[in-house]
Amino acid sequence: AQSVTQLGSHVSVSEGALVLLRCNYSSSVPPYLFWYVQYPNQGLQLLLKYTTGATLVKGINGFEAEFKKSETSFHLTKPSAHMSDAAEYFCAVSGSGGGADGLTFGKGTHLIIQP
Amino acid sequence: GAVVSQHPSWVICKSGTSVKIECRSLDFQATTMFWYRQFPKQSLMLMATSNEGSKATYEQGVEKDKFLINHASLTLSTLTVTSAHPEDSSFYICSAGLAGGRGNIQYFGAGTRLSVL
């Protein structure tokens, strides 16, 4: 069984400030971890993923996340927020069995960028 | 590359009617497609996993007779909401996994907003 907890349904930061979106997961098997972004009335776009190897992963739009097994965390960061980053962000987990597995999503964090 | 098209983007129907939603992988073959449901301001919940040429696997609590899934080819999966009722109103999103792909990368459609009157 797997689960994802995203702390904070809403996060507000000033433009140019650090963005930190928190994600903790629970998984009985080695996980694959993902961050997706959703803009209003659109589908999900993959920001980045962790499968194996380097625990610090870089994604699109300047985002990165670090897999910390000891803390069961996969927090998303961006050094400097931009107005276009305002969106809903979802953390997700799946098994790493090699096949295609459905994703278990967190409840999402709405990122608000203050001018 | 890796574009998933979902149609229609929005549908309104009367209670008791059936609605079909299509999910197509436009530039790749998807052996596995997934259907998710998203309630307002909530997360996506996996409904079912669809493999080409075989019956879909439904998550616990999802009525397979209510939500009919067909995956007839490597590029097309359909979800039919049968005898829709207002409680079926939701945002339905499909995703497709690359055939032979690693890392469980899924590409998502833009979603279908279903409103049942």
GROMACS .gro file of C-alpha atoms in nm:
model
  232
    1ALA     CA    1   0.000   0.000   0.000
    2GLN     CA    2   0.116   0.350  -0.074
    3SER     CA    3   0.017   0.695   0.037
    4VAL     CA    4   0.131   1.053  -0.012
    5THR     CA    5   0.097   1.345   0.225
    6GLN     CA    6   0.142   1.699   0.104
    7LEU     CA    7   0.172   1.946   0.386
    8GLY     CA    8  -0.017   2.265   0.319
    9SER     CA    9  -0.306   2.279   0.078
   10HIS     CA   10  -0.205   2.637  -0.004
   11VAL     CA   11   0.142   2.792  -0.010
   12SER     CA   12   0.197   3.161  -0.079
   13VAL     CA   13   0.535   3.309  -0.165
   14SER     CA   14   0.654   3.637  -0.305
   15GLU     CA   15   0.786   3.659  -0.657
   16GLY     CA   16   1.159   3.591  -0.646
   17ALA     CA   17   1.141   3.403  -0.317
   18LEU     CA   18   1.222   3.039  -0.252
   19VAL     CA   19   0.949   2.787  -0.325
   20LEU     CA   20   0.927   2.482  -0.098
   21LEU     CA   21   0.646   2.231  -0.138
   22ARG     CA   22   0.653   1.940   0.101
   23CYS     CA   23   0.579   1.578   0.020
   24ASN     CA   24   0.609   1.272   0.240
   25TYR     CA   25   0.528   0.925   0.121
   26SER     CA   26   0.465   0.580   0.252
   27SER     CA   27   0.546   0.275   0.047
   28SER     CA   28   0.601  -0.091   0.124
   29VAL     CA   29   0.825  -0.126  -0.182
   30PRO     CA   30   1.103   0.091  -0.323
   31PRO     CA   31   0.918   0.385  -0.468
   32TYR     CA   32   0.919   0.586  -0.780
   33LEU     CA   33   0.835   0.947  -0.696
   34PHE     CA   34   0.692   1.220  -0.914
   35TRP     CA   35   0.591   1.583  -0.907
   36TYR     CA   36   0.325   1.702  -1.147
   37VAL     CA   37   0.189   2.051  -1.210
   38GLN     CA   38  -0.169   2.125  -1.313
   39TYR     CA   39  -0.283   2.455  -1.455
   40PRO     CA   40  -0.654   2.542  -1.446
   41ASN     CA   41  -0.870   2.317  -1.662
   42GLN     CA   42  -0.568   2.131  -1.793
   43GLY     CA   43  -0.417   1.790  -1.746
   44LEU     CA   44  -0.104   1.713  -1.550
   45GLN     CA   45   0.246   1.794  -1.668
   46LEU     CA   46   0.543   1.604  -1.530
   47LEU     CA   47   0.789   1.832  -1.352
   48LEU     CA   48   1.039   1.571  -1.243
   49LYS     CA   49   1.075   1.215  -1.125
   50TYR     CA   50   1.292   0.998  -0.907
   51THR     CA   51   1.341   0.636  -1.005
   52THR     CA   52   1.691   0.526  -0.912
   53GLY     CA   53   2.037   0.677  -0.885
   54ALA     CA   54   2.101   1.036  -0.789
   55THR     CA   55   1.870   1.147  -0.512
   56LEU     CA   56   1.867   1.511  -0.621
   57VAL     CA   57   1.667   1.536  -0.938
   58LYS     CA   58   1.626   1.838  -1.157
   59GLY     CA   59   1.314   1.905  -1.356
   60ILE     CA   60   1.165   2.158  -1.587
   61ASN     CA   61   1.113   2.525  -1.514
   62GLY     CA   62   1.393   2.538  -1.259
   63PHE     CA   63   1.237   2.296  -1.012
   64GLU     CA   64   1.425   2.027  -0.829
   65ALA     CA   65   1.350   1.771  -0.560
   66GLU     CA   66   1.553   1.554  -0.330
   67PHE     CA   67   1.466   1.198  -0.237
   68LYS     CA   68   1.544   1.134   0.129
   69LYS     CA   69   1.475   0.775   0.214
   70SER     CA   70   1.542   0.817   0.585
   71GLU     CA   71   1.282   1.091   0.603
   72THR     CA   72   1.049   0.936   0.344
   73SER     CA   73   1.035   1.276   0.181
   74PHE     CA   74   1.050   1.420  -0.168
   75HIS     CA   75   1.017   1.795  -0.125
   76LEU     CA   76   0.999   2.022  -0.429
   77THR     CA   77   1.200   2.343  -0.442
   78LYS     CA   78   1.271   2.632  -0.672
   79PRO     CA   79   1.519   2.905  -0.579
   80SER     CA   80   1.323   3.196  -0.722
   81ALA     CA   81   0.948   3.196  -0.779
   82HIS     CA   82   0.798   3.336  -1.095
   83MET     CA   83   0.442   3.448  -1.147
   84SER     CA   84   0.395   3.173  -1.404
   85ASP     CA   85   0.461   2.913  -1.133
   86ALA     CA   86   0.117   2.972  -0.984
   87ALA     CA   87  -0.063   2.640  -1.022
   88GLU     CA   88  -0.162   2.321  -0.841
   89TYR     CA   89   0.121   2.082  -0.764
   90PHE     CA   90   0.079   1.712  -0.700
   91CYS     CA   91   0.326   1.469  -0.554
   92ALA     CA   92   0.277   1.106  -0.655
   93VAL     CA   93   0.424   0.766  -0.580
   94SER     CA   94   0.421   0.430  -0.751
   95GLY     CA   95   0.593   0.100  -0.711
   96SER     CA   96   0.917   0.033  -0.890
   97GLY     CA   97   0.829  -0.309  -1.017
   98GLY     CA   98   0.926  -0.220  -1.370
   99GLY     CA   99   0.582  -0.238  -1.517
  100ALA     CA  100   0.329   0.037  -1.552
  101ASP     CA  101   0.153   0.109  -1.226
  102GLY     CA  102  -0.120   0.351  -1.142
  103LEU     CA  103  -0.003   0.650  -0.941
  104THR     CA  104  -0.108   0.739  -0.589
  105PHE     CA  105  -0.138   1.114  -0.559
  106GLY     CA  106  -0.126   1.354  -0.270
  107LYS     CA  107  -0.408   1.600  -0.225
  108GLY     CA  108  -0.217   1.874  -0.398
  109THR     CA  109  -0.072   2.210  -0.299
  110HIS     CA  110  -0.197   2.530  -0.454
  111LEU     CA  111   0.097   2.761  -0.507
  112ILE     CA  112   0.019   3.131  -0.496
  113ILE     CA  113   0.276   3.385  -0.611
  114GLN     CA  114   0.248   3.732  -0.465
  115PRO     CA  115   0.379   4.017  -0.681
  116GLY     CA  116   0.646   1.397  -2.837
  117ALA     CA  117   0.434   1.182  -2.603
  118VAL     CA  118   0.105   1.363  -2.646
  119VAL     CA  119  -0.219   1.227  -2.507
  120SER     CA  120  -0.543   1.358  -2.645
  121GLN     CA  121  -0.865   1.330  -2.449
  122HIS     CA  122  -1.207   1.399  -2.596
  123PRO     CA  123  -1.444   1.560  -2.524
  124SER     CA  124  -1.301   1.819  -2.290
  125TRP     CA  125  -1.642   1.900  -2.146
  126VAL     CA  126  -1.975   1.723  -2.162
  127ILE     CA  127  -2.313   1.790  -2.012
  128CYS     CA  128  -2.570   1.515  -2.014
  129LYS     CA  129  -2.905   1.426  -1.866
  130SER     CA  130  -2.934   1.181  -1.583
  131GLY     CA  131  -2.972   0.826  -1.710
  132THR     CA  132  -2.776   0.870  -2.031
  133SER     CA  133  -2.436   0.722  -2.112
  134VAL     CA  134  -2.126   0.919  -2.196
  135LYS     CA  135  -1.814   0.796  -2.374
  136ILE     CA  136  -1.475   0.957  -2.320
  137GLU     CA  137  -1.183   0.882  -2.553
  138CYS     CA  138  -0.817   0.881  -2.468
  139ARG     CA  139  -0.563   0.862  -2.749
  140SER     CA  140  -0.186   0.849  -2.750
  141LEU     CA  141  -0.102   1.050  -3.060
  142ASP     CA  142   0.262   0.979  -3.122
  143PHE     CA  143   0.346   0.671  -2.923
  144GLN     CA  144   0.210   0.329  -2.841
  145ALA     CA  145   0.066   0.281  -2.496
  146THR     CA  146   0.031  -0.073  -2.373
  147THR     CA  147  -0.119   0.057  -2.052
  148MET     CA  148  -0.360   0.340  -1.995
  149PHE     CA  149  -0.500   0.465  -1.669
  150TRP     CA  150  -0.821   0.640  -1.578
  151TYR     CA  151  -0.838   0.880  -1.286
  152ARG     CA  152  -1.116   1.079  -1.130
  153GLN     CA  153  -1.066   1.417  -0.968
  154PHE     CA  154  -1.322   1.579  -0.743
  155PRO     CA  155  -1.321   1.958  -0.705
  156LYS     CA  156  -1.015   2.078  -0.517
  157GLN     CA  157  -0.911   1.723  -0.442
  158SER     CA  158  -0.653   1.482  -0.567
  159LEU     CA  159  -0.672   1.233  -0.849
  160MET     CA  160  -0.796   0.889  -0.761
  161LEU     CA  161  -0.703   0.593  -0.975
  162MET     CA  162  -1.015   0.425  -1.109
  163ALA     CA  163  -0.877   0.154  -1.333
  164THR     CA  164  -0.581   0.027  -1.526
  165SER     CA  165  -0.639  -0.065  -1.888
  166ASN     CA  166  -0.414  -0.296  -2.085
  167GLU     CA  167  -0.447  -0.332  -2.459
  168GLY     CA  168  -0.644  -0.639  -2.554
  169SER     CA  169  -0.742  -0.743  -2.204
  170LYS     CA  170  -0.999  -0.653  -1.942
  171ALA     CA  171  -0.940  -0.352  -1.729
  172THR     CA  172  -0.841  -0.383  -1.366
  173TYR     CA  173  -1.059  -0.172  -1.141
  174GLU     CA  174  -0.963  -0.024  -0.807
  175GLN     CA  175  -1.159  -0.119  -0.502
  176GLY     CA  176  -1.487   0.064  -0.481
  177VAL     CA  177  -1.510   0.145  -0.852
  178GLU     CA  178  -1.812  -0.013  -1.020
  179LYS     CA  179  -1.697  -0.187  -1.335
  180ASP     CA  180  -2.051  -0.201  -1.473
  181LYS     CA  181  -2.088   0.172  -1.423
  182PHE     CA  182  -1.753   0.267  -1.572
  183LEU     CA  183  -1.690   0.056  -1.880
  184ILE     CA  184  -1.337   0.063  -2.013
  185ASN     CA  185  -1.226  -0.059  -2.353
  186HIS     CA  186  -0.867  -0.062  -2.473
  187ALA     CA  187  -0.898  -0.195  -2.825
  188SER     CA  188  -0.568  -0.071  -2.964
  189LEU     CA  189  -0.229   0.053  -2.852
  190THR     CA  190  -0.337   0.412  -2.905
  191LEU     CA  191  -0.698   0.424  -2.786
  192SER     CA  192  -0.880   0.360  -2.463
  193THR     CA  193  -1.238   0.462  -2.391
  194LEU     CA  194  -1.428   0.515  -2.068
  195THR     CA  195  -1.806   0.493  -2.084
  196VAL     CA  196  -2.004   0.622  -1.790
  197THR     CA  197  -2.327   0.425  -1.810
  198SER     CA  198  -2.660   0.556  -1.684
  199ALA     CA  199  -2.490   0.865  -1.550
  200HIS     CA  200  -2.624   1.033  -1.238
  201PRO     CA  201  -2.540   1.369  -1.080
  202GLU     CA  202  -2.299   1.202  -0.837
  203ASP     CA  203  -2.091   1.093  -1.138
  204SER     CA  204  -2.020   1.457  -1.219
  205SER     CA  205  -1.646   1.498  -1.194
  206PHE     CA  206  -1.323   1.561  -1.382
  207TYR     CA  207  -1.196   1.245  -1.551
  208ILE     CA  208  -0.835   1.225  -1.662
  209CYS     CA  209  -0.658   0.953  -1.854
  210SER     CA  210  -0.291   0.880  -1.877
  211ALA     CA  211  -0.083   0.657  -2.100
  212GLY     CA  212   0.238   0.475  -2.030
  213LEU     CA  213   0.503   0.422  -2.293
  214ALA     CA  214   0.526   0.066  -2.417
  215GLY     CA  215   0.846  -0.077  -2.279
  216GLY     CA  216   0.915   0.246  -2.101
  217ARG     CA  217   1.101   0.253  -1.775
  218GLY     CA  218   1.036   0.453  -1.467
  219ASN     CA  219   0.660   0.435  -1.498
  220ILE     CA  220   0.640   0.760  -1.691
  221GLN     CA  221   0.282   0.850  -1.766
  222TYR     CA  222   0.154   1.119  -1.996
  223PHE     CA  223  -0.175   1.276  -1.910
  224GLY     CA  224  -0.463   1.397  -2.118
  225ALA     CA  225  -0.618   1.736  -2.051
  226GLY     CA  226  -0.918   1.580  -1.883
  227THR     CA  227  -1.292   1.566  -1.939
  228ARG     CA  228  -1.531   1.759  -1.721
  229LEU     CA  229  -1.858   1.568  -1.690
  230SER     CA  230  -2.167   1.743  -1.563
  231VAL     CA  231  -2.477   1.530  -1.516
  232LEU     CA  232  -2.803   1.721  -1.479
   0.00000   0.00000   0.00000
